[in-house]
Tab-separated table of C-alpha atoms and ligand atoms in Angstrom:
chain	number	residue	atom	x	y	z
A	27	UNK	CA	7.265	20.065	16.370
A	28	UNK	CA	6.606	17.678	13.592
A	29	UNK	CA	6.646	18.825	10.006
A	30	UNK	CA	2.993	19.548	9.731
A	31	UNK	CA	3.004	21.867	12.817
A	32	UNK	CA	6.213	23.816	11.912
A	33	UNK	CA	4.786	24.440	8.191
A	34	UNK	CA	1.985	26.034	9.972
A	35	UNK	CA	3.394	28.038	12.756
A	36	UNK	CA	7.092	28.562	11.973
A	37	UNK	CA	6.261	30.986	9.083
A	38	UNK	CA	4.949	33.593	11.704
A	39	UNK	CA	7.235	36.174	13.196
A	40	UNK	CA	4.912	38.810	14.073
A	41	UNK	CA	6.117	42.100	15.586
A	42	UNK	CA	2.914	44.053	14.945
A	43	UNK	CA	1.284	45.382	18.138
A	44	UNK	CA	-2.180	44.347	17.023
A	45	UNK	CA	-1.108	40.679	17.507
A	46	UNK	CA	-2.726	39.411	13.994
A	47	UNK	CA	-2.800	35.685	14.056
A	48	UNK	CA	-1.291	35.771	10.500
A	49	UNK	CA	2.107	37.370	9.344
A	50	UNK	CA	0.934	40.577	7.569
A	51	UNK	CA	2.562	41.893	4.549
A	52	UNK	CA	5.162	44.575	4.993
A	53	UNK	CA	5.674	46.407	1.852
A	54	UNK	CA	7.854	49.425	3.280
A	55	UNK	CA	11.296	49.267	1.565
A	56	UNK	CA	12.693	51.033	4.509
A	57	UNK	CA	12.890	50.735	8.294
A	58	UNK	CA	13.502	53.379	11.163
A	59	UNK	CA	16.949	52.746	12.389
A	60	UNK	CA	17.136	51.170	15.887
A	61	UNK	CA	19.116	48.510	17.591
A	62	UNK	CA	18.522	45.262	15.742
A	63	UNK	CA	16.201	46.763	13.326
A	64	UNK	CA	15.674	45.453	9.670
A	65	UNK	CA	17.293	48.135	7.456
A	66	UNK	CA	16.354	48.027	3.807
A	67	UNK	CA	14.136	45.621	2.023
A	68	UNK	CA	16.893	44.160	-0.349
A	69	UNK	CA	18.854	43.077	2.914
A	70	UNK	CA	15.805	41.781	4.573
A	71	UNK	CA	12.323	42.088	5.229
A	72	UNK	CA	9.845	40.621	7.853
A	73	UNK	CA	7.928	38.505	5.465
A	74	UNK	CA	11.285	37.319	3.955
A	75	UNK	CA	12.473	36.507	7.672
A	76	UNK	CA	9.359	34.545	8.260
A	77	UNK	CA	9.785	32.551	5.087
A	78	UNK	CA	13.332	31.763	5.721
A	79	UNK	CA	12.401	30.710	9.398
A	80	UNK	CA	9.979	27.965	8.211
A	81	UNK	CA	11.981	26.925	5.337
A	82	UNK	CA	15.263	26.490	7.687
A	83	UNK	CA	12.960	24.469	10.417
A	84	UNK	CA	11.485	21.919	7.506
A	85	UNK	CA	14.859	21.245	6.228
A	86	UNK	CA	16.345	21.023	9.789
A	87	UNK	CA	19.115	23.656	8.592
A	88	UNK	CA	20.771	26.590	10.561
A	89	UNK	CA	19.434	29.347	8.364
A	90	UNK	CA	17.813	29.805	4.846
A	91	UNK	CA	17.873	32.385	2.165
A	92	UNK	CA	14.907	33.124	-0.196
A	93	UNK	CA	15.618	34.218	-3.905
A	94	UNK	CA	13.342	35.511	-6.543
A	95	UNK	CA	13.660	32.282	-8.289
A	96	UNK	CA	14.995	28.914	-8.077
A	97	UNK	CA	17.689	29.680	-10.548
A	98	UNK	CA	18.636	32.762	-8.793
A	99	UNK	CA	19.262	30.475	-5.672
A	100	UNK	CA	21.318	27.798	-7.723
A	101	UNK	CA	23.464	30.709	-9.138
A	102	UNK	CA	24.187	32.113	-5.511
A	103	UNK	CA	25.886	28.938	-4.813
A	104	UNK	CA	28.180	28.817	-7.867
A	105	UNK	CA	29.053	32.336	-7.412
A	106	UNK	CA	30.004	31.699	-3.768
A	107	UNK	CA	32.729	29.378	-5.073
A	108	UNK	CA	36.339	30.468	-5.716
A	109	UNK	CA	36.936	31.341	-9.322
A	110	UNK	CA	38.632	28.153	-10.792
A	111	UNK	CA	36.910	25.657	-8.676
A	112	UNK	CA	35.602	22.483	-10.140
A	113	UNK	CA	32.013	21.119	-9.804
A	114	UNK	CA	30.609	17.802	-10.247
A	115	UNK	CA	27.122	17.925	-11.587
A	116	UNK	CA	24.479	15.371	-12.687
A	117	UNK	CA	24.228	14.364	-16.519
A	118	UNK	CA	20.415	14.640	-15.855
A	119	UNK	CA	19.694	17.838	-14.428
A	120	UNK	CA	17.185	20.841	-14.581
A	121	UNK	CA	18.129	22.149	-17.938
A	122	UNK	CA	18.098	25.681	-16.671
A	123	UNK	CA	20.852	25.246	-13.929
A	124	UNK	CA	22.562	23.129	-16.592
A	125	UNK	CA	22.635	26.418	-19.034
A	126	UNK	CA	24.055	28.344	-15.999
A	127	UNK	CA	27.053	26.153	-15.572
A	128	UNK	CA	27.960	26.226	-19.512
A	129	UNK	CA	26.670	29.559	-20.553
A	130	UNK	CA	27.083	31.968	-17.444
A	131	UNK	CA	29.938	30.061	-15.339
A	132	UNK	CA	31.960	29.009	-18.688
A	133	UNK	CA	35.614	30.219	-17.741
A	134	UNK	CA	34.973	30.984	-14.172
A	135	UNK	CA	34.444	27.287	-12.995
A	136	UNK	CA	34.969	24.168	-14.144
A	137	UNK	CA	32.328	21.331	-14.462
A	138	UNK	CA	32.102	17.895	-14.986
A	139	UNK	CA	28.831	16.345	-16.057
A	140	UNK	CA	28.559	12.723	-14.525
A	141	UNK	CA	25.938	9.977	-14.132
A	142	UNK	CA	25.752	10.430	-10.177
A	143	UNK	CA	24.239	6.896	-9.855
A	144	UNK	CA	27.674	5.574	-10.718
A	145	UNK	CA	29.832	5.893	-7.754
A	146	UNK	CA	33.125	4.793	-9.739
A	147	UNK	CA	32.482	7.491	-12.347
A	148	UNK	CA	32.044	10.189	-9.537
A	149	UNK	CA	35.386	9.157	-7.818
A	150	UNK	CA	37.202	9.192	-11.253
A	151	UNK	CA	35.913	12.691	-11.852
A	152	UNK	CA	37.310	14.317	-8.700
A	153	UNK	CA	39.911	16.739	-9.566
A	154	UNK	CA	42.337	18.633	-6.919
A	155	UNK	CA	40.219	21.606	-7.170
A	156	UNK	CA	36.739	19.894	-6.763
A	157	UNK	CA	34.925	22.004	-4.353
A	158	UNK	CA	31.218	21.088	-4.957
A	159	UNK	CA	29.148	18.171	-5.639
A	160	UNK	CA	25.760	19.062	-7.134
A	161	UNK	CA	23.062	16.658	-6.716
A	162	UNK	CA	19.580	16.662	-7.954
A	163	UNK	CA	17.378	13.600	-6.849
A	164	UNK	CA	14.758	12.588	-8.182
A	165	UNK	CA	16.269	14.478	-11.331
A	166	UNK	CA	14.473	16.275	-14.129
A	167	UNK	CA	13.251	14.747	-16.231
A	168	UNK	CA	14.431	11.245	-16.078
A	169	UNK	CA	13.712	10.780	-12.131
A	170	UNK	CA	17.411	9.439	-11.629
A	171	UNK	CA	17.933	8.672	-7.960
A	172	UNK	CA	21.317	9.757	-6.392
A	173	UNK	CA	22.470	8.133	-3.285
A	174	UNK	CA	23.127	11.313	-1.183
A	175	UNK	CA	24.888	9.550	1.737
A	176	UNK	CA	27.327	8.112	-0.655
A	177	UNK	CA	27.900	11.484	-2.382
A	178	UNK	CA	28.600	12.919	1.059
A	179	UNK	CA	30.964	10.315	1.958
A	180	UNK	CA	32.963	10.949	-1.116
A	181	UNK	CA	32.741	14.852	-0.620
A	182	UNK	CA	34.022	14.428	3.115
A	183	UNK	CA	37.116	12.499	1.678
A	184	UNK	CA	38.104	15.253	-0.494
A	185	UNK	CA	36.744	18.381	1.401
A	186	UNK	CA	33.892	19.316	-0.996
A	187	UNK	CA	30.754	20.771	-0.234
A	188	UNK	CA	27.617	19.004	-1.240
A	189	UNK	CA	24.496	21.074	-2.429
A	190	UNK	CA	21.103	19.046	-3.251
A	191	UNK	CA	18.249	20.291	-5.566
A	192	UNK	CA	15.396	19.148	-3.376
A	193	UNK	CA	12.569	20.681	-5.536
A	194	UNK	CA	10.976	17.190	-6.845
A	195	UNK	CA	11.190	15.334	-3.335
A	196	UNK	CA	10.313	18.628	-1.146
A	197	UNK	CA	10.999	18.891	2.320
A	198	UNK	CA	8.242	16.481	2.971
A	199	UNK	CA	9.803	13.371	1.579
A	200	UNK	CA	13.548	14.094	1.733
A	201	UNK	CA	15.934	16.028	4.112
A	202	UNK	CA	19.302	16.223	2.203
A	203	UNK	CA	20.717	17.923	5.439
A	204	UNK	CA	19.970	14.835	7.662
A	205	UNK	CA	21.906	12.816	5.061
A	206	UNK	CA	24.888	15.079	5.365
A	207	UNK	CA	24.712	17.542	2.681
A	208	UNK	CA	25.693	21.016	3.405
A	209	UNK	CA	23.276	23.075	1.199
A	210	UNK	CA	19.570	22.487	-0.009
A	211	UNK	CA	18.029	24.251	-2.853
A	212	UNK	CA	14.413	24.539	-3.675
A	213	UNK	CA	12.736	26.044	-6.805
A	214	UNK	CA	9.819	27.223	-4.603
A	215	UNK	CA	7.886	27.896	-7.769
A	216	UNK	CA	6.885	24.487	-7.723
A	217	UNK	CA	5.537	22.235	-4.722
A	218	UNK	CA	6.216	24.804	-2.153
A	219	UNK	CA	4.421	27.471	-3.978
A	220	UNK	CA	1.896	24.645	-5.030
A	221	UNK	CA	-0.589	26.631	-7.186
A	222	UNK	CA	1.588	27.927	-10.008
A	223	UNK	CA	1.358	31.789	-9.159
A	224	UNK	CA	4.388	32.303	-7.205
A	225	UNK	CA	7.995	32.258	-8.748
A	226	UNK	CA	10.613	31.789	-6.051
A	227	UNK	CA	13.751	29.858	-4.853
A	228	UNK	CA	15.607	29.042	-1.690
A	229	UNK	CA	18.662	27.552	-0.022
A	230	UNK	CA	18.867	26.309	3.250
A	231	UNK	CA	22.286	25.538	5.090
A	232	UNK	CA	23.517	22.858	7.520
A	233	UNK	CA	25.932	25.154	9.123
A	234	UNK	CA	25.998	29.059	8.839
A	235	UNK	CA	29.838	28.940	7.878
A	236	UNK	CA	31.915	31.220	6.069
A	237	UNK	CA	30.700	29.633	2.582
A	238	UNK	CA	27.026	30.385	3.898
A	239	UNK	CA	27.982	34.083	4.765
A	240	UNK	CA	29.049	34.299	1.215
A	241	UNK	CA	25.771	33.095	-0.164
A	242	UNK	CA	23.995	35.676	2.280
A	243	UNK	CA	26.167	38.354	0.867
A	244	UNK	CA	25.279	37.331	-2.718
A	245	UNK	CA	21.598	37.306	-1.787
A	246	UNK	CA	21.937	40.818	-0.358
A	247	UNK	CA	24.291	42.476	-2.707
A	248	UNK	CA	23.309	40.310	-5.917
A	249	UNK	CA	19.864	41.483	-5.092
A	250	UNK	CA	17.839	38.617	-6.707
A	251	UNK	CA	15.437	38.747	-3.592
A	252	UNK	CA	11.611	37.734	-3.600
A	253	UNK	CA	9.162	40.527	-2.925
A	254	UNK	CA	6.942	40.969	0.157
A	255	UNK	CA	3.751	39.853	-1.525
A	256	UNK	CA	5.439	36.603	-2.889
A	257	UNK	CA	7.017	35.548	0.309
A	258	UNK	CA	3.934	36.114	2.174
A	259	UNK	CA	2.075	33.819	-0.353
A	260	UNK	CA	4.542	31.208	-0.174
A	261	UNK	CA	4.430	31.185	3.506
A	262	UNK	CA	0.736	30.728	3.336
A	263	UNK	CA	1.251	27.800	0.589
A	264	UNK	CA	3.694	25.897	2.870
A	265	UNK	CA	1.077	25.539	5.481
A	266	UNK	CA	-0.582	22.943	3.225
A	267	UNK	CA	2.489	21.248	1.973
A	268	UNK	CA	2.657	18.124	3.808
A	269	UNK	CA	-1.025	17.368	2.860
A	270	UNK	CA	-0.649	18.204	-0.854
A	271	UNK	CA	2.435	16.152	-1.211
A	272	UNK	CA	0.543	13.099	0.467
A	273	UNK	CA	-2.144	13.531	-2.382
A	274	UNK	CA	0.564	14.239	-5.075
A	275	UNK	CA	2.418	11.177	-4.428
A	276	UNK	CA	-0.620	8.856	-3.606
A	277	UNK	CA	-1.982	9.842	-6.962
A	278	UNK	CA	1.382	9.450	-8.796
A	279	UNK	CA	2.051	6.067	-7.392
A	280	UNK	CA	-1.172	4.728	-8.872
A	281	UNK	CA	-0.755	6.560	-12.280
A	282	UNK	CA	2.727	5.221	-12.465
A	283	UNK	CA	1.632	1.646	-12.044
A	284	UNK	CA	-1.330	2.088	-14.569
A	285	UNK	CA	1.041	3.381	-17.033
A	286	UNK	CA	3.846	0.417	-16.390
A	287	UNK	CA	1.099	-2.019	-17.158
A	288	UNK	CA	-0.564	-0.188	-20.131
A	289	UNK	CA	0.398	-1.726	-23.709
A	290	UNK	CA	1.146	1.666	-25.458
A	291	UNK	CA	3.704	2.828	-22.970
A	292	UNK	CA	7.240	1.777	-23.349
A	293	UNK	CA	8.778	2.740	-20.215
A	294	UNK	CA	7.911	4.438	-16.929
A	295	UNK	CA	10.350	6.681	-14.741
A	296	UNK	CA	9.150	6.922	-11.196
A	297	UNK	CA	11.223	6.219	-8.221
A	298	UNK	CA	8.335	4.285	-6.253
A	299	UNK	CA	8.154	1.518	-8.969
A	300	UNK	CA	10.061	-1.703	-8.021
A	301	UNK	CA	11.323	-1.648	-11.674
A	302	UNK	CA	13.333	1.620	-11.096
A	303	UNK	CA	16.935	1.000	-11.289
A	304	UNK	CA	17.702	2.888	-7.764
A	305	UNK	CA	14.130	2.099	-6.189
A	306	UNK	CA	16.037	0.802	-2.957
A	307	UNK	CA	18.137	4.068	-2.715
A	308	UNK	CA	15.233	5.868	-2.845
A	309	UNK	CA	13.300	3.857	-0.399
A	310	UNK	CA	16.289	4.408	2.077
A	311	UNK	CA	16.419	8.364	1.526
A	312	UNK	CA	12.890	9.193	0.865
A	313	UNK	CA	9.812	8.697	3.005
A	314	UNK	CA	7.490	9.266	-0.084
A	315	UNK	CA	8.252	9.206	-4.030
A	316	UNK	CA	6.699	12.320	-4.752
A	317	UNK	CA	4.234	13.476	-7.461
A	318	UNK	CA	6.498	13.698	-10.603
A	319	UNK	CA	7.183	10.880	-13.327
A	320	UNK	CA	7.938	10.464	-16.925
A	321	UNK	CA	6.943	7.888	-19.485
A	322	UNK	CA	7.929	7.079	-22.799
A	323	UNK	CA	4.928	6.449	-25.184
A	324	UNK	CA	5.509	3.543	-27.761
A	325	UNK	CA	6.411	5.150	-30.985
A	326	UNK	CA	7.868	8.620	-31.837
A	327	UNK	CA	7.549	12.048	-30.545
A	328	UNK	CA	4.529	12.451	-32.964
A	329	UNK	CA	2.907	9.734	-30.982
A	330	UNK	CA	3.726	11.330	-27.892
A	331	UNK	CA	2.324	14.696	-29.217
A	332	UNK	CA	-1.006	12.978	-30.227
A	333	UNK	CA	-1.438	11.415	-26.506
A	334	UNK	CA	-0.785	15.024	-24.994
A	335	UNK	CA	-3.570	16.507	-27.628
A	336	UNK	CA	-6.025	13.932	-26.494
A	337	UNK	CA	-5.738	14.596	-22.724
A	338	UNK	CA	-8.649	16.779	-21.358
A	339	UNK	CA	-7.503	17.263	-17.637
A	340	UNK	CA	-3.950	17.410	-17.946
A	341	UNK	CA	-2.552	20.895	-19.244
A	342	UNK	CA	0.336	20.750	-21.764
A	343	UNK	CA	2.479	23.218	-20.178
A	344	UNK	CA	5.887	23.613	-18.491
A	345	UNK	CA	6.606	23.859	-14.750
A	346	UNK	CA	5.398	21.330	-12.038
A	347	UNK	CA	4.375	21.004	-8.474
A	348	UNK	CA	0.760	22.853	-8.539
A	349	UNK	CA	-2.719	21.511	-7.817
A	350	UNK	CA	-3.387	20.974	-11.331
A	351	UNK	CA	-1.989	18.053	-13.554
A	352	UNK	CA	0.458	19.082	-16.226
A	353	UNK	CA	2.020	17.090	-19.123
A	354	UNK	CA	4.970	18.227	-21.196
A	355	UNK	CA	7.096	16.522	-24.058
A	356	UNK	CA	10.393	17.615	-22.607
A	357	UNK	CA	12.866	17.258	-25.342
A	358	UNK	CA	10.555	19.574	-27.507
A	359	UNK	CA	11.136	22.419	-24.734
A	360	UNK	CA	14.784	21.585	-23.706
A	361	UNK	CA	15.704	22.362	-27.622
A	362	UNK	CA	17.898	20.472	-30.126
A	363	UNK	CA	20.841	19.841	-27.841
A	364	UNK	CA	18.633	17.789	-25.202
A	365	UNK	CA	19.424	14.316	-24.594
A	366	UNK	CA	15.920	13.576	-23.461
A	367	UNK	CA	14.259	10.714	-25.302
A	368	UNK	CA	11.624	12.387	-27.781
A	369	UNK	CA	8.719	10.189	-26.898
A	370	UNK	CA	9.095	11.091	-23.272
A	371	UNK	CA	6.138	12.834	-21.628
A	372	UNK	CA	6.799	14.516	-18.139
A	373	UNK	CA	3.800	14.461	-15.950
A	374	UNK	CA	3.176	16.454	-12.820
A	375	UNK	CA	0.370	14.832	-11.178
A	376	UNK	CA	-2.270	16.978	-9.529
A	377	UNK	CA	-4.606	16.914	-7.003
A	378	UNK	CA	-7.880	16.220	-9.106
A	379	UNK	CA	-9.810	13.153	-8.475
A	380	UNK	CA	-7.926	10.182	-9.322
A	381	UNK	CA	-10.583	8.569	-11.123
A	382	UNK	CA	-10.732	11.399	-13.545
A	383	UNK	CA	-7.036	11.369	-14.299
A	384	UNK	CA	-6.885	7.739	-14.938
A	385	UNK	CA	-10.010	7.850	-17.187
A	386	UNK	CA	-8.421	10.688	-19.037
A	387	UNK	CA	-5.021	9.048	-19.486
A	388	UNK	CA	-6.964	5.705	-20.401
A	389	UNK	CA	-8.770	7.453	-23.337
A	390	UNK	CA	-5.682	9.302	-24.501
A	391	UNK	CA	-3.396	6.237	-24.649
A	392	UNK	CA	-6.025	4.214	-26.696
A	393	UNK	CA	-4.700	3.733	-30.597
B	23	LIG	C1	12.025	24.576	-12.002
B	23	LIG	C2	13.207	24.158	-11.425
B	23	LIG	C3	14.445	24.775	-11.151
B	23	LIG	C4	14.288	26.174	-11.487
B	23	LIG	O1	13.602	27.138	-10.590
B	23	LIG	P1	12.870	28.526	-11.147
B	23	LIG	O2	11.821	28.735	-9.954
B	23	LIG	O3	12.139	28.261	-12.289
B	23	LIG	O4	14.035	29.400	-11.371
B	23	LIG	C5	15.355	24.186	-10.739
B	23	LIG	N1	15.344	22.726	-10.289
B	23	LIG	C6	14.499	22.171	-10.768
B	23	LIG	C7	14.624	20.596	-10.221
B	23	LIG	C8	13.228	22.620	-11.400
B	23	LIG	O5	12.157	21.780	-11.505
């Protein structure tokens, strides 16, 4: 089965004797004991099993683990490492996961934040206790591209695992496991949910090895699991993922070109643009460039705020991946330690009519 077909069918594991065509919601927290039965909803649940099945299939992995948020999924990977392990992480990454590494895991693991596009720097950062290379590509908010195959090659030499945050690309445009990664992470809150109304996260493994068993144990015993309702809703959203992603990427590609040639725009970060430093790497590992972009308005933060305030169809709000277009001045959200340029606007390009979006941007960017 191809991705579109899997997305529609792999989320149904129906055991109900009435044979409904769609996986029903099972709210029971407990189940009658019998051979092979689900026991308790923190350990497992039919809706979660259905979601994990479709996620594993979409990413070409052996197994998946669903969590109550993307952050909870990422934290489970770090918690599965031996204390004292060293992690190499990107210098531009989702700030909530960066915070986990510096605020929660401080004193438990060591971390080096490195520009993963610079392979010499990555090699120079390797230590005897390096156990994990954490990749985020495209990255948030600068849309930096990391060469997944090259990082996998380095990890193989040193016996480290590679985990990749695949939230921006989604399974539709990038499959890190097929490029050699061990673990794929998603904030399912974003494109997989797609309608800005579900919070969730997921991990998918290439091989269900001992490290993976530890992650599954952390999912069960740590207990940051999603509810039956959320997992049901996510399975429903995933059915249209491929078609939504095609729309997001088509719109984003055209908006990126429009912004690139606009006199009031200083710079555009979008991996689909030929001007992107690692466009060739993106083209070699992605089958589409996604629906996220960032751009720097000419002028200061105040000028970027003025543009945002004039937009009518782009909601000024955090998050991404929903059908509605969103913009956000990232530096304002990331706080005083942020290294994000203060005039950078991050845009989640939605599925409204493209001409409405272009007209809106055009009027907002006018002096
Ligand atoms: C949102 C996001 C996360 C965190 O996911 P939550 O569901 O908000 O916990 C992680 N990585 C990326 C790239 C994200 O955009």
